[in-house]
Amino acid sequence: MRPCDLRGTSVLLSVSVLFVQRAKRVCDDFRALDLRPSKSNNMRGNRRKTAYKKTPVHPPRSNKMPVDQDWPSVWPVARVFHPASVPLPLHQGWVEPGITPPGKFANAELMKIPNFLHLTPPAIQRQCEALKKFCTEWPKELDTDEKIDHHFPLQITTSDYLHSSPTIRDARARIVTLQVKLSTLNLNSHAKDKLLRLVKERYDPVTDILTLVAERCPLRKQNIDYAMYLLNVLVSESWKTEPWENEKSEADMEKYVWEGSQSQRTLQQLLERMPNKAPDLPEVIKQYSVNVTRFHNEGEDTENVNAYKESVIKLLGLNA
Amino acid sequence: MIRFSPTGTVFRVWRRFSSWSANTMPITETITDTFRTNELDPMNHRKDHDGCFYSISQSVKKQLFTGGGLPKEYKELSETLNGLSIMVRKPAIELITYLNKTNFDAPVTRYVLYGKTGSGKSISLAHILHYGSNAGMVLVHVPWVPNWVRFPKGCTPSVIHPNMYDHPIESVEWLRHFSTQNGLLMQKLELKTTETYTWSKREMTAAGSPLSELIDLGMNRAKYATDCVAALLGELKKAAVSKRCRVLVVIDGFNAFFSPRSKVQREDKSIVLPTEFVLTDAFLSLTRNDWTNGAIVVSVDASALPLELRESPLPRYQLGKQGFEHLDPFIPIEVPNYSEKEFHSQIDYYIERNWLQQPKARTDRGRAELSFTSGNHPLSLMKLVAPY
Amino acid sequence: MAVLRELVVFPSKCLRGVRSYFLSAPLFQNGFLKLNESVSKDGHALDLEQSDTKKISKAMKSYMERAKIHDNFIKQQLHEYNIGKRHLANMMGKDPEFFTQADVDEAIRYLFPSGLFDPRARPMMKHPDEIYPKRKAAEFDVNGRPYHSLFYTSKPNYYTLMHDLAVKFKQLDRHEDKIISRGIQDQKPTELFLFGSEWIPKQKVENVLLETLTDAQYENLIKTFERFSQHPYSALEKDFIMQFRRQLAAQVEIQQVPELMRDESGRPYMTYNTRRKTSNAAVKVIGQGTGVISINGNDIHFFQREQDKKQIIFPLQFSDMLGKVDVVATVDGCGTSAQSGAIRLGISMCLRSFVNAETIERMRLAGLLSFDPRTRERKKPGQAGAREKFTWKKR
């Protein structure tokens, strides 16, 4: 056959092929069964026409959703926003007033937000119901904070971290904070002083709470065990008295003590030299010592200073 | 002059202030004047003089305060306003009552004036100084201790005391100040030294020589001035005990003696503590209560210490452990901000002296504004009212 | 789907082009504006059928088609919105019958938490009327004849409004003449009802009239309205005028001055929390006082600068309460200027309860009662600071 004859037939063929294809596209719901798909003619003349195929876009699924459907089944897990599956006419985007904001299709902003379509209130309720069988009821006797503190003085705080991604891991989840009030530990003065020296700024004098933070182990359970161990060690050590503790000097004292202080010695020397002493001397001395101790231990303020002043005036007999 | 615009922004109008002719101010005002009193003798100041101004004559001012004692701004203001007037305030009155009642056979009482910086401690001390001068007491006055600690004019290592430091120039100045304050009195008392002081192989002051000789030696020989001062203080102490004279010790900025650092450095750049000064030793021994027939009035101020120790104006904090143990037991006297009466009296004084020229400042509203903006704090008020 | 896509694109194209595709129904009947003109009303059949005598031109035909498409589009959106509301109520487990727009907003905020600052940038699900801008319904009939007599002014609604104002003016004049001729002396002209409101801005007028106005036209309109409302009997047309006025927010606030509270010793006091930049202040003003001030436990010298002290003293001096009240304030954050500004506002707000209405108004005019919204402007990339640019080099 001559080439031109062939060309003519090929054109005819391609036309018929196209016709068939157009017919196929008319009915979108079902694909027509094609047992013998005709080979598309890839010769140069035909290529341009079949080069770009538009993929058939079905109408969004949201059109067919019944209004009383079970939403948690439609959107069971955290998922990037999918406009065709969400039957809400959303708009997002900042526009000048008078302009329509962009719709939900191909809207990157809506996809950026971590949505909570998987955690709607009914879904949460279902999850709570499912979890209920793993929970026990709160004991009725523990109805006030004081009772809870009395029976459960130790408080352990841990944190769990949620991500909008599928992962449940977070490095911070291993951190364990243990809090206990020192008044519940029943320490005597020596033990308390030693404990406070060991513990330094982990103790808050305002609330009387000792806070231990354990994060050195990789697992939370290990950190909890370590924190408990640490507390035990602290308490046991503070009850012990080491031999070198006797070497505690005045500079180490945490409180001001009148007995043996410089103030007392100066007062003694003064009293020896005073010609006319106050009549009720022992009381005056006691009051003076109390006032001096007060403003050393409690911090100085005008009230303390005035009290000190009064006691010194009485001591030196200047009241006339 | 301070002007307000409706939006509350402030404009300052600068005005040259020229002092008027040097008229002596009238002293013949009656006591019924709300803010002045003509009781010029501090020995007689009582509670009802609280809030009133009394004037100090030029001669007294020259005698007492030439070597220091009045804060610089106050002194300048007094010169501008044609005469030194001091307000009689509660702390001073309290001190005067105590001093009048003191049993001078008992060991010396120590009084400590404390308060915020600029609340009037130095002025109260000046008042007491005047009292002491009128009462015939020998005045041992240190105008401002931090001058010795922070701005020493030249510290030399001491010869007699190892590891201690001398203040030659300051000692000479102080001796001069002492002789000005107590010149006449010393001539009258004719005190003598009780022991021999050997300065060098050739120089010595024999026992029984007049104290004025000691003072002159110190003023002429700067090398030995510091030790002269120490010797003088020792002699005065003994003289007081043996009832030959009565001594009033007035020290401003006492807590500088216990400051953690000074501006003096050794050759290896290490800082010398104020407790290593000979002068500190001398004055600390004087302020101990191991002698009688005298009184010690001292002030502690936050500005005498470095910046990080200025949190609280209260005496224990300012003196520190060492200072407190040295002075304990002492009577702390607070120098507070102005009370209402005192504030109005101060404003009256400024108005009368024509220092407050803005007519609006003289109204009630103006006074309320001044009171509020200065917080009734004496130094703030002085600065607020100044045209510069 | 293909059809849907086209519809989505359609409105934006329309807006950029010629505005008045569609004609409105007779707009001003009985002197009232009809404000809902997005969908063509009854009476104007946009049929594609030919009239008896003429053929419809191709342009007219395509115009009709587009009008129909838009109408259908809006109907579709409304349908989607209603269905969407029911879906949303079902999702959130609420009753669809009683699901209001407020519930819708709350649900959207729950499901799509957006951290964007501007509320207009956040996800929204609103009635199509609020999202799709209103446009005029058909402005001319099948034959191309406009319905509105002023159509060829190209701003028929605007000029109708101006004409209406003129007509009303004459009516009020005639009313006044009648009153005077009857000699009714006790019928005084009614007071101004304009207090506490201001004229709506140009954008709002454009939304009402569905036409763009030039600045000169807007100014002209406002001047005419002003003149109209200054007529002694303008109160008769109050509703008409108030359509173009909006309430000032400040008025509402001032009317709600809180009552003084009493503490244990019987002294009256008032507290207020304020902020300025990033500093927060809690201020308590106590009556029957002597002028004591405490800021974070310190006195006025907490602020070392003159200007900060002046800020604190200003409200007290202005209202003559200096020395009559005590102030206790705690403040934190930011710098001294912001702290003093916050305390100043706090003191002013507390003083409202102590002073009379005239002083409150004076304080408001002095700017003492207004919150200062200025915050630090963010630094932008490509610049050295918020406004400062990098050194400009010519080459």
PDB file of C-alpha atoms in Angstrom, chain B residues 118-274:
ATOM      1  CA  GLY B 118      17.882  62.616 101.882  1.00  0.00           C
ATOM      2  CA  SER B 119      15.446  62.515 104.779  1.00  0.00           C
ATOM      3  CA  GLY B 120      17.398  64.940 106.965  1.00  0.00           C
ATOM      4  CA  LYS B 121      19.877  62.953 109.022  1.00  0.00           C
ATOM      5  CA  SER B 122      22.851  65.218 108.404  1.00  0.00           C
ATOM      6  CA  ILE B 123      20.813  68.292 109.262  1.00  0.00           C
ATOM      7  CA  SER B 124      19.664  66.676 112.485  1.00  0.00           C
ATOM      8  CA  LEU B 125      23.277  65.924 113.292  1.00  0.00           C
ATOM      9  CA  ALA B 126      24.152  69.560 112.587  1.00  0.00           C
ATOM     10  CA  HIS B 127      21.429  70.564 115.012  1.00  0.00           C
ATOM     11  CA  ILE B 128      22.899  68.282 117.652  1.00  0.00           C
ATOM     12  CA  LEU B 129      26.332  69.695 116.975  1.00  0.00           C
ATOM     13  CA  HIS B 130      25.019  73.154 117.710  1.00  0.00           C
ATOM     14  CA  TYR B 131      23.464  71.806 120.874  1.00  0.00           C
ATOM     15  CA  GLY B 132      26.719  70.260 121.941  1.00  0.00           C
ATOM     16  CA  SER B 133      28.579  73.462 121.259  1.00  0.00           C
ATOM     17  CA  ASN B 134      26.111  75.458 123.346  1.00  0.00           C
ATOM     18  CA  ALA B 135      26.244  72.842 126.107  1.00  0.00           C
ATOM     19  CA  GLY B 136      29.973  73.240 126.409  1.00  0.00           C
ATOM     20  CA  MET B 137      30.847  69.760 125.184  1.00  0.00           C
ATOM     21  CA  VAL B 138      33.984  68.978 123.259  1.00  0.00           C
ATOM     22  CA  LEU B 139      32.873  68.177 119.760  1.00  0.00           C
ATOM     23  CA  VAL B 140      34.422  65.244 117.957  1.00  0.00           C
ATOM     24  CA  HIS B 141      32.747  65.564 114.573  1.00  0.00           C
ATOM     25  CA  VAL B 142      33.346  63.543 111.432  1.00  0.00           C
ATOM     26  CA  PRO B 143      31.388  65.290 108.675  1.00  0.00           C
ATOM     27  CA  TRP B 144      31.076  62.375 106.227  1.00  0.00           C
ATOM     28  CA  VAL B 145      33.005  59.120 106.686  1.00  0.00           C
ATOM     29  CA  PRO B 146      32.683  57.867 103.093  1.00  0.00           C
ATOM     30  CA  ASN B 147      34.949  60.725 102.022  1.00  0.00           C
ATOM     31  CA  TRP B 148      37.750  58.873 103.798  1.00  0.00           C
ATOM     32  CA  VAL B 149      36.734  55.495 102.407  1.00  0.00           C
ATOM     33  CA  ARG B 150      35.725  56.291  98.860  1.00  0.00           C
ATOM     34  CA  PHE B 151      37.731  59.384  97.975  1.00  0.00           C
ATOM     35  CA  PRO B 152      40.937  59.203  99.988  1.00  0.00           C
ATOM     36  CA  LYS B 153      43.362  61.858  98.928  1.00  0.00           C
ATOM     37  CA  GLY B 154      46.340  59.660  99.483  1.00  0.00           C
ATOM     38  CA  CYS B 155      46.642  56.638 101.693  1.00  0.00           C
ATOM     39  CA  THR B 156      50.006  55.587 102.961  1.00  0.00           C
ATOM     40  CA  PRO B 157      50.900  52.427 104.847  1.00  0.00           C
ATOM     41  CA  SER B 158      51.282  53.153 108.501  1.00  0.00           C
ATOM     42  CA  VAL B 159      54.693  53.037 110.118  1.00  0.00           C
ATOM     43  CA  ILE B 160      53.659  52.357 113.687  1.00  0.00           C
ATOM     44  CA  HIS B 161      50.855  49.882 113.042  1.00  0.00           C
ATOM     45  CA  PRO B 162      51.790  47.118 110.630  1.00  0.00           C
ATOM     46  CA  ASN B 163      49.292  46.260 107.841  1.00  0.00           C
ATOM     47  CA  MET B 164      47.306  49.431 108.489  1.00  0.00           C
ATOM     48  CA  TYR B 165      46.875  52.546 106.433  1.00  0.00           C
ATOM     49  CA  ASP B 166      47.194  56.226 107.231  1.00  0.00           C
ATOM     50  CA  HIS B 167      45.248  59.176 105.869  1.00  0.00           C
ATOM     51  CA  PRO B 168      47.770  61.999 106.145  1.00  0.00           C
ATOM     52  CA  ILE B 169      45.868  64.733 104.301  1.00  0.00           C
ATOM     53  CA  GLU B 170      42.483  63.902 105.742  1.00  0.00           C
ATOM     54  CA  SER B 171      43.890  63.760 109.253  1.00  0.00           C
ATOM     55  CA  VAL B 172      45.386  67.218 108.908  1.00  0.00           C
ATOM     56  CA  GLU B 173      42.076  68.552 107.633  1.00  0.00           C
ATOM     57  CA  TRP B 174      40.229  66.902 110.442  1.00  0.00           C
ATOM     58  CA  LEU B 175      42.541  68.307 113.071  1.00  0.00           C
ATOM     59  CA  ARG B 176      41.983  71.727 111.597  1.00  0.00           C
ATOM     60  CA  HIS B 177      38.257  71.192 111.694  1.00  0.00           C
ATOM     61  CA  PHE B 178      38.478  70.013 115.295  1.00  0.00           C
ATOM     62  CA  SER B 179      40.452  73.053 116.388  1.00  0.00           C
ATOM     63  CA  THR B 180      38.027  75.418 114.628  1.00  0.00           C
ATOM     64  CA  GLN B 181      35.065  73.807 116.298  1.00  0.00           C
ATOM     65  CA  ASN B 182      36.582  73.543 119.738  1.00  0.00           C
ATOM     66  CA  GLY B 183      39.177  76.327 119.699  1.00  0.00           C
ATOM     67  CA  LEU B 184      37.806  78.525 122.438  1.00  0.00           C
ATOM     68  CA  LEU B 185      36.719  75.605 124.534  1.00  0.00           C
ATOM     69  CA  MET B 186      40.119  73.970 124.409  1.00  0.00           C
ATOM     70  CA  GLN B 187      41.748  77.168 125.537  1.00  0.00           C
ATOM     71  CA  LYS B 188      39.385  77.292 128.479  1.00  0.00           C
ATOM     72  CA  LEU B 189      39.745  73.631 129.438  1.00  0.00           C
ATOM     73  CA  GLU B 190      43.536  73.439 129.148  1.00  0.00           C
ATOM     74  CA  LEU B 191      43.681  69.682 128.835  1.00  0.00           C
ATOM     75  CA  LYS B 192      46.995  67.894 129.119  1.00  0.00           C
ATOM     76  CA  THR B 193      48.296  64.650 127.689  1.00  0.00           C
ATOM     77  CA  THR B 194      48.607  61.736 130.044  1.00  0.00           C
ATOM     78  CA  GLU B 195      51.372  59.816 128.334  1.00  0.00           C
ATOM     79  CA  THR B 196      54.350  60.348 126.135  1.00  0.00           C
ATOM     80  CA  TYR B 197      54.043  59.958 122.427  1.00  0.00           C
ATOM     81  CA  THR B 198      57.232  59.250 120.524  1.00  0.00           C
ATOM     82  CA  TRP B 199      56.998  60.149 116.897  1.00  0.00           C
ATOM     83  CA  SER B 200      60.596  59.594 115.853  1.00  0.00           C
ATOM     84  CA  LYS B 201      64.053  59.592 117.331  1.00  0.00           C
ATOM     85  CA  ARG B 202      63.973  63.331 117.780  1.00  0.00           C
ATOM     86  CA  GLU B 203      60.294  64.173 118.013  1.00  0.00           C
ATOM     87  CA  MET B 204      58.146  63.339 120.933  1.00  0.00           C
ATOM     88  CA  THR B 205      55.331  64.818 122.930  1.00  0.00           C
ATOM     89  CA  ALA B 206      55.901  64.500 126.594  1.00  0.00           C
ATOM     90  CA  ALA B 207      53.203  63.626 129.060  1.00  0.00           C
ATOM     91  CA  GLY B 208      51.587  66.638 130.611  1.00  0.00           C
ATOM     92  CA  SER B 209      51.950  68.836 127.570  1.00  0.00           C
ATOM     93  CA  PRO B 210      48.855  70.702 126.435  1.00  0.00           C
ATOM     94  CA  LEU B 211      46.660  68.982 123.892  1.00  0.00           C
ATOM     95  CA  SER B 212      46.897  72.000 121.634  1.00  0.00           C
ATOM     96  CA  GLU B 213      50.541  71.121 121.163  1.00  0.00           C
ATOM     97  CA  LEU B 214      49.523  67.679 120.011  1.00  0.00           C
ATOM     98  CA  ILE B 215      47.027  69.167 117.604  1.00  0.00           C
ATOM     99  CA  ASP B 216      49.550  71.638 116.223  1.00  0.00           C
ATOM    100  CA  LEU B 217      52.065  68.877 115.707  1.00  0.00           C
ATOM    101  CA  GLY B 218      49.520  66.930 113.762  1.00  0.00           C
ATOM    102  CA  MET B 219      48.570  69.892 111.622  1.00  0.00           C
ATOM    103  CA  ASN B 220      52.183  70.636 110.788  1.00  0.00           C
ATOM    104  CA  ARG B 221      53.493  67.132 110.308  1.00  0.00           C
ATOM    105  CA  ALA B 222      51.232  65.271 107.940  1.00  0.00           C
ATOM    106  CA  LYS B 223      53.298  62.147 108.369  1.00  0.00           C
ATOM    107  CA  TYR B 224      52.223  61.780 111.960  1.00  0.00           C
ATOM    108  CA  ALA B 225      48.812  63.401 111.646  1.00  0.00           C
ATOM    109  CA  THR B 226      46.825  60.161 111.692  1.00  0.00           C
ATOM    110  CA  ASP B 227      48.527  58.919 114.798  1.00  0.00           C
ATOM    111  CA  CYS B 228      48.008  62.356 116.315  1.00  0.00           C
ATOM    112  CA  VAL B 229      44.344  61.965 115.711  1.00  0.00           C
ATOM    113  CA  ALA B 230      44.356  58.540 117.350  1.00  0.00           C
ATOM    114  CA  ALA B 231      46.289  59.911 120.280  1.00  0.00           C
ATOM    115  CA  LEU B 232      43.970  62.881 120.601  1.00  0.00           C
ATOM    116  CA  LEU B 233      40.924  60.692 120.700  1.00  0.00           C
ATOM    117  CA  GLY B 234      42.494  58.496 123.355  1.00  0.00           C
ATOM    118  CA  GLU B 235      43.318  61.543 125.447  1.00  0.00           C
ATOM    119  CA  LEU B 236      39.811  62.933 125.146  1.00  0.00           C
ATOM    120  CA  LYS B 237      38.396  59.642 126.247  1.00  0.00           C
ATOM    121  CA  LYS B 238      40.572  59.602 129.340  1.00  0.00           C
ATOM    122  CA  ALA B 239      39.791  63.251 130.010  1.00  0.00           C
ATOM    123  CA  ALA B 240      36.098  62.543 129.856  1.00  0.00           C
ATOM    124  CA  VAL B 241      36.393  59.620 132.244  1.00  0.00           C
ATOM    125  CA  SER B 242      38.330  61.776 134.684  1.00  0.00           C
ATOM    126  CA  LYS B 243      35.611  64.402 134.400  1.00  0.00           C
ATOM    127  CA  ARG B 244      37.827  67.092 132.968  1.00  0.00           C
ATOM    128  CA  CYS B 245      35.590  67.578 129.985  1.00  0.00           C
ATOM    129  CA  ARG B 246      32.417  66.270 128.374  1.00  0.00           C
ATOM    130  CA  VAL B 247      32.695  64.822 124.912  1.00  0.00           C
ATOM    131  CA  LEU B 248      30.059  64.668 122.223  1.00  0.00           C
ATOM    132  CA  VAL B 249      30.903  62.386 119.313  1.00  0.00           C
ATOM    133  CA  VAL B 250      28.981  63.078 116.103  1.00  0.00           C
ATOM    134  CA  ILE B 251      29.719  60.878 113.108  1.00  0.00           C
ATOM    135  CA  ASP B 252      27.859  61.028 109.821  1.00  0.00           C
ATOM    136  CA  GLY B 253      27.827  57.953 107.617  1.00  0.00           C
ATOM    137  CA  PHE B 254      29.159  55.634 110.326  1.00  0.00           C
ATOM    138  CA  ASN B 255      28.371  52.489 108.375  1.00  0.00           C
ATOM    139  CA  ALA B 256      31.081  53.346 105.862  1.00  0.00           C
ATOM    140  CA  PHE B 257      33.589  52.063 108.430  1.00  0.00           C
ATOM    141  CA  PHE B 258      32.133  48.579 107.831  1.00  0.00           C
ATOM    142  CA  SER B 259      31.862  48.865 104.072  1.00  0.00           C
ATOM    143  CA  PRO B 260      33.089  45.779 102.183  1.00  0.00           C
ATOM    144  CA  ARG B 261      35.433  47.801 100.012  1.00  0.00           C
ATOM    145  CA  SER B 262      37.240  51.075  99.641  1.00  0.00           C
ATOM    146  CA  LYS B 263      39.074  52.872  96.889  1.00  0.00           C
ATOM    147  CA  VAL B 264      42.468  52.238  98.413  1.00  0.00           C
ATOM    148  CA  GLN B 265      44.530  49.547  96.743  1.00  0.00           C
ATOM    149  CA  ARG B 266      47.767  47.900  97.672  1.00  0.00           C
ATOM    150  CA  GLU B 267      50.606  47.500  95.191  1.00  0.00           C
ATOM    151  CA  ASP B 268      49.157  44.200  94.061  1.00  0.00           C
ATOM    152  CA  LYS B 269      45.798  45.899  93.331  1.00  0.00           C
ATOM    153  CA  SER B 270      44.020  44.143  96.152  1.00  0.00           C
ATOM    154  CA  ILE B 271      41.445  46.261  97.934  1.00  0.00           C
ATOM    155  CA  VAL B 272      42.047  47.524 101.429  1.00  0.00           C
ATOM    156  CA  LEU B 273      39.084  47.180 103.757  1.00  0.00           C
ATOM    157  CA  PRO B 274      38.089  50.219 105.800  1.00  0.00           C
TER     158      PRO B 274
END
